[in-house]
PDB file of C-alpha atoms in Angstrom:
ATOM      1  CA  MET A   1     127.519  90.253  78.283  1.00  0.00           C
ATOM      2  CA  LEU A   2     123.916  90.983  79.233  1.00  0.00           C
ATOM      3  CA  ALA A   3     122.850  87.583  77.953  1.00  0.00           C
ATOM      4  CA  ARG A   4     125.425  85.853  80.173  1.00  0.00           C
ATOM      5  CA  LEU A   5     124.287  87.838  83.214  1.00  0.00           C
ATOM      6  CA  ALA A   6     120.651  87.013  82.515  1.00  0.00           C
ATOM      7  CA  ALA A   7     121.465  83.318  82.099  1.00  0.00           C
ATOM      8  CA  LYS A   8     123.412  83.303  85.375  1.00  0.00           C
ATOM      9  CA  ARG A   9     120.547  85.005  87.191  1.00  0.00           C
ATOM     10  CA  LEU A  10     118.011  82.526  85.820  1.00  0.00           C
ATOM     11  CA  LEU A  11     120.211  79.632  86.948  1.00  0.00           C
ATOM     12  CA  GLU A  12     120.375  81.105  90.474  1.00  0.00           C
ATOM     13  CA  ILE A  13     116.591  81.436  90.574  1.00  0.00           C
ATOM     14  CA  ARG A  14     116.082  77.871  89.369  1.00  0.00           C
ATOM     15  CA  GLN A  15     118.458  76.567  92.035  1.00  0.00           C
ATOM     16  CA  VAL A  16     116.449  78.398  94.709  1.00  0.00           C
ATOM     17  CA  PHE A  17     113.168  76.848  93.613  1.00  0.00           C
ATOM     18  CA  ARG A  18     114.623  73.355  93.172  1.00  0.00           C
ATOM     19  CA  GLN A  19     115.331  73.206  96.894  1.00  0.00           C
ATOM     20  CA  PRO A  20     112.673  71.702  99.177  1.00  0.00           C
ATOM     21  CA  PRO A  21     110.176  74.460 100.082  1.00  0.00           C
ATOM     22  CA  SER A  22     111.182  74.307 103.737  1.00  0.00           C
ATOM     23  CA  GLN A  23     114.802  74.992 102.771  1.00  0.00           C
ATOM     24  CA  ALA A  24     114.264  77.569 100.043  1.00  0.00           C
ATOM     25  CA  SER A  25     116.519  80.557 100.488  1.00  0.00           C
ATOM     26  CA  ARG A  26     114.966  83.984 100.769  1.00  0.00           C
ATOM     27  CA  SER A  27     118.278  85.753 100.171  1.00  0.00           C
ATOM     28  CA  LEU A  28     117.396  86.231  96.501  1.00  0.00           C
ATOM     29  CA  SER A  29     114.381  88.402  97.168  1.00  0.00           C
ATOM     30  CA  THR A  30     113.590  88.932  93.502  1.00  0.00           C
ATOM     31  CA  ALA A  31     113.304  85.167  93.082  1.00  0.00           C
ATOM     32  CA  LEU A  32     109.927  85.439  94.784  1.00  0.00           C
ATOM     33  CA  ASN A  33     108.678  87.367  91.748  1.00  0.00           C
ATOM     34  CA  TYR A  34     109.105  84.255  89.633  1.00  0.00           C
ATOM     35  CA  HIS A  35     107.183  81.001  89.602  1.00  0.00           C
ATOM     36  CA  LEU A  36     108.632  77.618  88.730  1.00  0.00           C
ATOM     37  CA  ASP A  37     106.418  74.581  89.105  1.00  0.00           C
ATOM     38  CA  SER A  38     107.062  72.211  91.989  1.00  0.00           C
ATOM     39  CA  PRO A  39     105.085  69.129  93.116  1.00  0.00           C
ATOM     40  CA  ASP A  40     103.048  71.132  95.644  1.00  0.00           C
ATOM     41  CA  ASN A  41     102.867  74.409  93.734  1.00  0.00           C
ATOM     42  CA  LYS A  42     101.689  74.257  90.152  1.00  0.00           C
ATOM     43  CA  PRO A  43      98.646  75.609  88.316  1.00  0.00           C
ATOM     44  CA  ASP A  44      96.952  72.259  87.658  1.00  0.00           C
ATOM     45  CA  LEU A  45      96.641  71.368  91.352  1.00  0.00           C
ATOM     46  CA  PRO A  46      92.989  71.808  92.397  1.00  0.00           C
ATOM     47  CA  TRP A  47      92.330  74.552  94.935  1.00  0.00           C
ATOM     48  CA  GLU A  48      89.146  76.189  96.133  1.00  0.00           C
ATOM     49  CA  PHE A  49      87.882  77.979  99.183  1.00  0.00           C
ATOM     50  CA  SER A  50      86.445  75.773 101.896  1.00  0.00           C
ATOM     51  CA  GLU A  51      82.699  75.808 102.472  1.00  0.00           C
ATOM     52  CA  ALA A  52      83.158  77.936 105.594  1.00  0.00           C
ATOM     53  CA  ASN A  53      85.347  80.396 103.706  1.00  0.00           C
ATOM     54  CA  LYS A  54      83.007  80.611 100.719  1.00  0.00           C
ATOM     55  CA  SER A  55      80.577  82.490 102.947  1.00  0.00           C
ATOM     56  CA  LYS A  56      83.422  84.782 103.981  1.00  0.00           C
ATOM     57  CA  VAL A  57      84.215  85.368 100.308  1.00  0.00           C
ATOM     58  CA  LYS A  58      80.629  86.487  99.728  1.00  0.00           C
ATOM     59  CA  GLU A  59      80.840  88.797 102.728  1.00  0.00           C
ATOM     60  CA  ILE A  60      84.102  90.332 101.519  1.00  0.00           C
ATOM     61  CA  LEU A  61      82.701  90.882  98.020  1.00  0.00           C
ATOM     62  CA  SER A  62      79.620  92.561  99.494  1.00  0.00           C
ATOM     63  CA  TYR A  63      81.811  95.427 100.702  1.00  0.00           C
ATOM     64  CA  TYR A  64      82.558  96.489  97.122  1.00  0.00           C
ATOM     65  CA  PRO A  65      80.399  97.561  94.157  1.00  0.00           C
ATOM     66  CA  SER A  66      79.731  94.627  91.838  1.00  0.00           C
ATOM     67  CA  ASN A  67      81.747  96.281  89.066  1.00  0.00           C
ATOM     68  CA  TYR A  68      84.767  96.670  91.375  1.00  0.00           C
ATOM     69  CA  LYS A  69      85.241  93.090  92.531  1.00  0.00           C
ATOM     70  CA  GLN A  70      88.959  93.397  91.870  1.00  0.00           C
ATOM     71  CA  SER A  71      89.210  95.714  94.870  1.00  0.00           C
ATOM     72  CA  ALA A  72      88.736  92.633  97.070  1.00  0.00           C
ATOM     73  CA  VAL A  73      91.979  91.040  95.890  1.00  0.00           C
ATOM     74  CA  ILE A  74      93.979  91.711  99.068  1.00  0.00           C
ATOM     75  CA  PRO A  75      91.443  90.440 101.641  1.00  0.00           C
ATOM     76  CA  LEU A  76      90.711  87.416  99.454  1.00  0.00           C
ATOM     77  CA  LEU A  77      94.398  86.566  99.108  1.00  0.00           C
ATOM     78  CA  ASP A  78      94.749  86.947 102.864  1.00  0.00           C
ATOM     79  CA  LEU A  79      91.848  84.545 103.425  1.00  0.00           C
ATOM     80  CA  ALA A  80      93.340  82.064 100.945  1.00  0.00           C
ATOM     81  CA  GLN A  81      96.701  82.249 102.695  1.00  0.00           C
ATOM     82  CA  GLN A  82      95.096  81.586 106.080  1.00  0.00           C
ATOM     83  CA  GLN A  83      93.264  78.573 104.672  1.00  0.00           C
ATOM     84  CA  HIS A  84      96.416  77.183 103.057  1.00  0.00           C
ATOM     85  CA  GLY A  85      98.544  77.202 106.180  1.00  0.00           C
ATOM     86  CA  GLY A  86     100.248  80.552 105.737  1.00  0.00           C
ATOM     87  CA  TRP A  87     101.399  80.568 102.117  1.00  0.00           C
ATOM     88  CA  LEU A  88      99.937  81.073  98.642  1.00  0.00           C
ATOM     89  CA  PRO A  89     100.384  78.472  95.911  1.00  0.00           C
ATOM     90  CA  VAL A  90      99.781  79.637  92.377  1.00  0.00           C
ATOM     91  CA  SER A  91      96.550  77.612  92.194  1.00  0.00           C
ATOM     92  CA  ALA A  92      95.145  79.622  95.142  1.00  0.00           C
ATOM     93  CA  MET A  93      95.984  82.844  93.325  1.00  0.00           C
ATOM     94  CA  ASN A  94      94.225  81.519  90.233  1.00  0.00           C
ATOM     95  CA  ALA A  95      91.170  80.748  92.356  1.00  0.00           C
ATOM     96  CA  VAL A  96      91.102  84.327  93.633  1.00  0.00           C
ATOM     97  CA  ALA A  97      91.425  85.633  90.077  1.00  0.00           C
ATOM     98  CA  LYS A  98      88.406  83.552  89.086  1.00  0.00           C
ATOM     99  CA  VAL A  99      86.342  84.913  91.987  1.00  0.00           C
ATOM    100  CA  ILE A 100      87.040  88.552  91.157  1.00  0.00           C
ATOM    101  CA  GLU A 101      86.909  87.945  87.392  1.00  0.00           C
ATOM    102  CA  VAL A 102      90.314  89.268  86.410  1.00  0.00           C
ATOM    103  CA  ALA A 103      93.280  87.844  84.548  1.00  0.00           C
ATOM    104  CA  PRO A 104      95.518  85.806  86.903  1.00  0.00           C
ATOM    105  CA  ILE A 105      98.437  88.186  86.269  1.00  0.00           C
ATOM    106  CA  ARG A 106      96.488  90.920  88.111  1.00  0.00           C
ATOM    107  CA  VAL A 107      96.487  88.745  91.215  1.00  0.00           C
ATOM    108  CA  TYR A 108     100.123  87.697  90.781  1.00  0.00           C
ATOM    109  CA  GLU A 109     101.112  91.374  90.693  1.00  0.00           C
ATOM    110  CA  VAL A 110      99.576  91.915  94.129  1.00  0.00           C
ATOM    111  CA  ALA A 111     100.852  88.686  95.680  1.00  0.00           C
ATOM    112  CA  THR A 112     104.424  89.363  94.597  1.00  0.00           C
ATOM    113  CA  PHE A 113     104.390  93.021  95.659  1.00  0.00           C
ATOM    114  CA  TYR A 114     103.222  92.812  99.271  1.00  0.00           C
ATOM    115  CA  SER A 115     105.496  91.107 101.791  1.00  0.00           C
ATOM    116  CA  MET A 116     102.447  90.010 103.815  1.00  0.00           C
ATOM    117  CA  PHE A 117     101.873  87.288 101.233  1.00  0.00           C
ATOM    118  CA  ASN A 118     104.161  84.268 101.493  1.00  0.00           C
ATOM    119  CA  ARG A 119     105.084  82.552  98.239  1.00  0.00           C
ATOM    120  CA  ALA A 120     106.771  79.607  99.956  1.00  0.00           C
ATOM    121  CA  LYS A 121     105.819  77.444 102.907  1.00  0.00           C
ATOM    122  CA  VAL A 122     106.100  78.913 106.390  1.00  0.00           C
ATOM    123  CA  GLY A 123     105.762  77.380 109.825  1.00  0.00           C
ATOM    124  CA  LYS A 124     102.497  77.078 111.700  1.00  0.00           C
ATOM    125  CA  TYR A 125     103.892  79.938 113.755  1.00  0.00           C
ATOM    126  CA  HIS A 126     105.499  82.460 111.427  1.00  0.00           C
ATOM    127  CA  LEU A 127     107.698  84.808 113.471  1.00  0.00           C
ATOM    128  CA  LEU A 128     108.450  88.192 111.936  1.00  0.00           C
ATOM    129  CA  VAL A 129     111.112  90.489 113.359  1.00  0.00           C
ATOM    130  CA  CYS A 130     110.805  94.221 112.766  1.00  0.00           C
ATOM    131  CA  GLY A 131     113.984  95.383 111.052  1.00  0.00           C
ATOM    132  CA  THR A 132     113.318  99.113 110.710  1.00  0.00           C
ATOM    133  CA  THR A 133     115.820 101.589 112.167  1.00  0.00           C
ATOM    134  CA  PRO A 134     114.240 102.175 115.635  1.00  0.00           C
ATOM    135  CA  CYS A 135     113.999  98.432 116.254  1.00  0.00           C
ATOM    136  CA  MET A 136     117.467  97.848 114.811  1.00  0.00           C
ATOM    137  CA  ILE A 137     118.951 100.441 117.178  1.00  0.00           C
ATOM    138  CA  ARG A 138     117.141  98.751 120.055  1.00  0.00           C
ATOM    139  CA  GLY A 139     118.538  95.295 119.221  1.00  0.00           C
ATOM    140  CA  SER A 140     116.368  93.651 116.555  1.00  0.00           C
ATOM    141  CA  ARG A 141     119.399  91.925 115.023  1.00  0.00           C
ATOM    142  CA  GLU A 142     120.093  90.252 118.351  1.00  0.00           C
ATOM    143  CA  ILE A 143     116.411  89.293 118.581  1.00  0.00           C
ATOM    144  CA  GLU A 144     116.545  87.638 115.172  1.00  0.00           C
ATOM    145  CA  SER A 145     119.806  85.858 115.976  1.00  0.00           C
ATOM    146  CA  ALA A 146     118.326  84.498 119.207  1.00  0.00           C
ATOM    147  CA  LEU A 147     115.340  83.070 117.297  1.00  0.00           C
ATOM    148  CA  LEU A 148     117.427  81.562 114.499  1.00  0.00           C
ATOM    149  CA  ASP A 149     119.967  80.036 116.878  1.00  0.00           C
ATOM    150  CA  HIS A 150     117.302  78.604 119.167  1.00  0.00           C
ATOM    151  CA  LEU A 151     115.284  77.108 116.294  1.00  0.00           C
ATOM    152  CA  GLY A 152     118.307  75.980 114.297  1.00  0.00           C
ATOM    153  CA  VAL A 153     117.165  77.551 111.028  1.00  0.00           C
ATOM    154  CA  LYS A 154     118.083  80.378 108.713  1.00  0.00           C
ATOM    155  CA  ARG A 155     115.773  83.236 107.823  1.00  0.00           C
ATOM    156  CA  GLY A 156     113.010  81.916 105.578  1.00  0.00           C
ATOM    157  CA  GLU A 157     113.504  78.273 106.531  1.00  0.00           C
ATOM    158  CA  VAL A 158     110.992  76.114 108.381  1.00  0.00           C
ATOM    159  CA  THR A 159     111.874  73.929 111.360  1.00  0.00           C
ATOM    160  CA  LYS A 160     111.820  70.176 110.730  1.00  0.00           C
ATOM    161  CA  ASP A 161     108.653  69.768 112.802  1.00  0.00           C
ATOM    162  CA  GLY A 162     106.927  72.381 110.633  1.00  0.00           C
ATOM    163  CA  LEU A 163     106.089  74.567 113.619  1.00  0.00           C
ATOM    164  CA  PHE A 164     108.257  77.650 113.172  1.00  0.00           C
ATOM    165  CA  SER A 165     109.747  79.933 110.558  1.00  0.00           C
ATOM    166  CA  VAL A 166     111.413  83.316 110.914  1.00  0.00           C
ATOM    167  CA  GLY A 167     111.223  86.299 108.587  1.00  0.00           C
ATOM    168  CA  GLU A 168     111.703  90.055 108.629  1.00  0.00           C
ATOM    169  CA  MET A 169     109.075  92.750 108.387  1.00  0.00           C
ATOM    170  CA  GLU A 170     109.616  96.447 107.835  1.00  0.00           C
ATOM    171  CA  CYS A 171     108.030  98.768 110.414  1.00  0.00           C
ATOM    172  CA  MET A 172     105.292  97.328 112.575  1.00  0.00           C
ATOM    173  CA  GLY A 173     104.186 100.834 113.483  1.00  0.00           C
ATOM    174  CA  CYS A 174     104.981 100.879 117.197  1.00  0.00           C
ATOM    175  CA  CYS A 175     108.486 102.312 117.375  1.00  0.00           C
ATOM    176  CA  VAL A 176     107.938 103.526 120.949  1.00  0.00           C
ATOM    177  CA  ASN A 177     107.866  99.844 121.973  1.00  0.00           C
ATOM    178  CA  ALA A 178     110.925  98.759 119.993  1.00  0.00           C
ATOM    179  CA  PRO A 179     112.154  96.114 119.488  1.00  0.00           C
ATOM    180  CA  MET A 180     109.208  93.967 118.569  1.00  0.00           C
ATOM    181  CA  ILE A 181     108.087  90.855 116.736  1.00  0.00           C
ATOM    182  CA  THR A 182     104.778  89.586 115.433  1.00  0.00           C
ATOM    183  CA  VAL A 183     103.503  86.023 115.390  1.00  0.00           C
ATOM    184  CA  ALA A 184     101.206  84.882 112.584  1.00  0.00           C
ATOM    185  CA  ASP A 185      99.475  81.816 114.003  1.00  0.00           C
ATOM    186  CA  TYR A 186      98.315  79.451 111.247  1.00  0.00           C
ATOM    187  CA  SER A 187      98.096  76.423 113.556  1.00  0.00           C
ATOM    188  CA  ASN A 188      94.281  76.320 113.468  1.00  0.00           C
ATOM    189  CA  GLY A 189      93.552  77.379 109.898  1.00  0.00           C
ATOM    190  CA  SER A 190      91.564  80.441 108.940  1.00  0.00           C
ATOM    191  CA  GLU A 191      89.024  79.870 111.711  1.00  0.00           C
ATOM    192  CA  GLY A 192      91.607  80.203 114.479  1.00  0.00           C
ATOM    193  CA  TYR A 193      94.047  82.536 112.725  1.00  0.00           C
ATOM    194  CA  THR A 194      95.628  85.227 114.910  1.00  0.00           C
ATOM    195  CA  TYR A 195      98.231  87.889 114.261  1.00  0.00           C
ATOM    196  CA  ASN A 196      99.698  89.303 117.460  1.00  0.00           C
ATOM    197  CA  TYR A 197     102.442  91.792 118.297  1.00  0.00           C
ATOM    198  CA  PHE A 198     104.965  91.269 121.084  1.00  0.00           C
ATOM    199  CA  GLU A 199     106.681  94.505 122.061  1.00  0.00           C
ATOM    200  CA  ASP A 200     109.719  95.454 124.166  1.00  0.00           C
ATOM    201  CA  VAL A 201     111.155  92.000 123.618  1.00  0.00           C
ATOM    202  CA  THR A 202     114.609  90.709 124.545  1.00  0.00           C
ATOM    203  CA  PRO A 203     116.544  87.706 123.189  1.00  0.00           C
ATOM    204  CA  GLU A 204     115.542  85.754 126.282  1.00  0.00           C
ATOM    205  CA  LYS A 205     111.902  86.776 126.024  1.00  0.00           C
ATOM    206  CA  VAL A 206     111.477  85.701 122.375  1.00  0.00           C
ATOM    207  CA  VAL A 207     112.880  82.255 123.196  1.00  0.00           C
ATOM    208  CA  GLU A 208     110.388  82.041 126.060  1.00  0.00           C
ATOM    209  CA  ILE A 209     107.553  82.999 123.672  1.00  0.00           C
ATOM    210  CA  VAL A 210     108.634  80.287 121.220  1.00  0.00           C
ATOM    211  CA  GLU A 211     108.628  77.615 123.902  1.00  0.00           C
ATOM    212  CA  LYS A 212     105.162  78.615 125.101  1.00  0.00           C
ATOM    213  CA  LEU A 213     103.870  78.395 121.530  1.00  0.00           C
ATOM    214  CA  ARG A 214     105.507  74.988 121.147  1.00  0.00           C
ATOM    215  CA  LYS A 215     103.519  73.777 124.167  1.00  0.00           C
ATOM    216  CA  GLY A 216     100.291  75.088 122.654  1.00  0.00           C
ATOM    217  CA  GLU A 217     100.060  77.974 125.095  1.00  0.00           C
ATOM    218  CA  LYS A 218      98.997  81.497 124.180  1.00  0.00           C
ATOM    219  CA  PRO A 219     101.600  83.905 125.601  1.00  0.00           C
ATOM    220  CA  PRO A 220     100.226  87.362 126.412  1.00  0.00           C
ATOM    221  CA  HIS A 221     100.901  89.782 123.584  1.00  0.00           C
ATOM    222  CA  GLY A 222     101.617  93.487 123.807  1.00  0.00           C
ATOM    223  CA  THR A 223     104.495  94.913 125.815  1.00  0.00           C
ATOM    224  CA  GLN A 224     106.736  92.346 127.453  1.00  0.00           C
ATOM    225  CA  ASN A 225     108.172  94.924 129.845  1.00  0.00           C
ATOM    226  CA  PRO A 226     106.359  94.624 133.202  1.00  0.00           C
ATOM    227  CA  LYS A 227     107.368  98.192 134.075  1.00  0.00           C
ATOM    228  CA  ARG A 228     105.335  99.634 131.200  1.00  0.00           C
ATOM    229  CA  ILE A 229     101.619  99.962 130.542  1.00  0.00           C
ATOM    230  CA  MET A 230     101.133  99.653 126.797  1.00  0.00           C
ATOM    231  CA  CYS A 231     103.254 102.451 125.295  1.00  0.00           C
ATOM    232  CA  GLY A 232     103.643 104.446 128.499  1.00  0.00           C
ATOM    233  CA  PRO A 233     107.067 105.104 130.025  1.00  0.00           C
ATOM    234  CA  GLU A 234     108.644 102.870 132.654  1.00  0.00           C
ATOM    235  CA  GLY A 235     107.466 103.857 136.102  1.00  0.00           C
ATOM    236  CA  GLY A 236     104.504 105.859 134.814  1.00  0.00           C
ATOM    237  CA  ASN A 237     104.077 109.316 133.358  1.00  0.00           C
ATOM    238  CA  THR A 238     106.328 112.160 134.489  1.00  0.00           C
ATOM    239  CA  THR A 239     104.447 114.840 132.560  1.00  0.00           C
ATOM    240  CA  LEU A 240     100.828 115.491 131.582  1.00  0.00           C
ATOM    241  CA  LEU A 241      99.703 114.187 134.959  1.00  0.00           C
ATOM    242  CA  GLY A 242      96.402 116.090 135.168  1.00  0.00           C
ATOM    243  CA  GLU A 243      93.358 116.411 132.988  1.00  0.00           C
ATOM    244  CA  PRO A 244      94.009 118.536 129.894  1.00  0.00           C
ATOM    245  CA  LYS A 245      92.499 121.994 129.866  1.00  0.00           C
ATOM    246  CA  PRO A 246      89.652 122.569 127.423  1.00  0.00           C
ATOM    247  CA  PRO A 247      90.374 124.738 124.378  1.00  0.00           C
ATOM    248  CA  GLN A 248      90.081 128.476 124.977  1.00  0.00           C
ATOM    249  CA  PHE A 249      87.896 130.389 122.516  1.00  0.00           C
ATOM    250  CA  ARG A 250      88.373 134.083 121.966  1.00  0.00           C
ATOM    251  CA  ASP A 251      85.396 136.388 121.829  1.00  0.00           C
ATOM    252  CA  LEU A 252      85.901 137.893 118.405  1.00  0.00           C
ATOM    253  CA  ASP A 253      83.177 140.502 119.026  1.00  0.00           C
ATOM    254  CA  ALA A 254      85.219 141.909 121.909  1.00  0.00           C
ATOM    255  CA  CYS A 255      88.331 142.344 119.788  1.00  0.00           C
TER     256      CYS A 255
END
């Protein structure tokens, strides 16, 4: 019985990875913990940091004691992902392992654990919708649906022009501005990489953001509600209007 279940699961995983990278389903989340060779993602493909990024690698390593190079694995993977257009092939992970002098499995463990690392191709603009409870209550499902319908893709797919992909991220840490999305901009490589949050969004607003990005524009990030200043309430504060009083110290000698 267990053998049949395992064989069925392996077949499902193989079917996921046999699809073109732009069409690979993300519904089988555990499939991203496996690697099956594909023409553009196999260990024997050469990969190394660019000359510009090699200096960044040295800078990153300088932050850690020489006997703790492995502590640089996350920033180095992030740099590799930026250089490679937003995703990490296995050969890039092997290159990072070589830099920090660890077995490749130590790098794979990190890359497959953190959702910030993409194991399949993403668009030049990777749109992530916060799906945590505050954003969900405030309409994040409608936000995601608006993006998917407008772009004509499913979650995890890439548009035919290679510009956009949509994913989900858990808690972007600004629940007071829910719902929100973030845009990872890989359109200009690691030199021009940006990662911006767009808060207080609506279905109409996210479509507007997409179209501005398509035109090469840089839409203003932060709150998209003109009635708010950053995380302040609409219309301005209603409490705490004056300067706070300084702390009062008791004279212990007088007690």
